[in-house]
């Protein structure tokens, strides 16, 4: 996922992080300068869902404008090549000795 806050804010005429920080504080989301810097730079450490709600309300946007998927960055699973056909890898039950029978 790519964090897209700066562009979403710019599309609404908000050009400074401090301006957005004041708007968020007016809605009850008081955050540190360090956290605001991370949000603004595109590298937030964490963001809670309730904070995301406030940001969306202030900007008048949806989450889909703030979080952009990047499926190309997800690694593909390694192929399983054991040299055996798939049917040969099926689980076969084993007889277990030494177990008692269930009560009658």
C-alpha atoms as one frame of an Amber mdcrd trajectory, in Angstrom:
protein
   0.000   0.000   0.000   1.106   3.520  -0.715   0.091   6.393   1.567  -1.269
   9.299  -0.488  -2.189  11.981   2.073  -0.122  14.806   0.597  -1.733  14.570
  -2.844  -5.224  14.195  -1.378  -4.636  17.340   0.706  -3.194  19.259  -2.260
  -6.267  18.411  -4.336  -8.246  20.320  -1.684  -5.927  23.330  -1.509  -4.051
  22.276   1.635  -0.357  22.775   0.947   1.231  22.716   4.411   1.341  19.964
   6.989   0.822  22.514   9.759  -2.420  23.676   8.142  -3.765  20.115   8.010
  -2.559  19.509  11.564  -4.643  22.490  12.772  -7.682  21.215  10.870  -7.283
  17.759  12.415  -6.918  19.280  15.900 -10.175  21.175  15.381 -11.841  17.780
  14.881 -10.251  16.321  18.021  -7.212  14.616  16.493  -4.252  16.195  18.245
  -1.022  14.632  16.975   2.650  15.359  17.491   4.795  17.144  14.929   6.761
  13.914  14.470   3.657  11.897  13.617   2.379  14.662  11.334   5.732  14.671
   9.555   5.445  10.931   8.938   1.878  11.250   7.668   2.791  14.163   5.394
   5.990  12.632   4.016   4.243   9.418   3.009   5.964   7.226   5.593   3.604
   6.924   8.565   4.758   4.541  11.294   1.209   3.717  12.316  -2.272   5.033
  11.767  -5.296   3.956  13.733  -8.684   3.472  12.129 -10.252   6.265  14.195
  -7.494   8.621  12.980  -8.212   7.545   9.419 -11.870   8.439   9.980 -10.925
  11.961  11.108  -8.548  12.495   8.181 -11.224  11.366   5.727 -13.801  13.660
   7.368 -11.467  16.686   7.275 -10.474  16.119   3.656 -13.901  14.964   2.520
 -12.465  11.872   0.870 -12.620   8.115   1.134  -9.967   5.682   2.272  -9.461
   4.666  -1.364  -7.942   8.092  -2.047  -5.506   7.860   0.888  -4.413   4.232
   0.524  -3.385   3.111  -2.940  -2.801  -0.617  -3.484   0.470  -1.760  -5.043
  -0.102  -5.436  -5.875   3.130  -5.602  -7.905   5.137  -5.278  -4.688   3.653
  -8.433  -3.154   6.049 -11.372  -3.604   4.756 -14.382  -5.467   4.746 -17.742
  -3.651   7.639 -20.035  -4.478   6.599 -22.973  -6.622   6.524 -26.307  -4.825
   8.507 -28.743  -6.923   9.174 -32.029  -5.171   9.396 -34.015  -8.373   6.405
 -36.119  -7.326   2.959 -35.983  -8.884   0.337 -34.206  -6.827  -1.561 -37.409
  -6.014   1.579 -38.982  -4.503   1.802 -36.141  -1.988  -1.662 -36.848  -0.610
  -1.907 -37.591   3.087  -2.427 -41.243   3.877  -3.657 -42.289   7.289  -1.319
 -44.440   9.362  -2.356 -47.218  11.687  -1.676 -46.268  15.260  -1.001 -49.011
  17.733  -1.315 -48.841  21.474  -4.474 -46.767  21.556  -7.479 -47.840  23.528
 -10.903 -48.128  22.022 -13.483 -45.438  22.771 -15.874 -46.151  25.679 -19.086
 -48.016  24.869
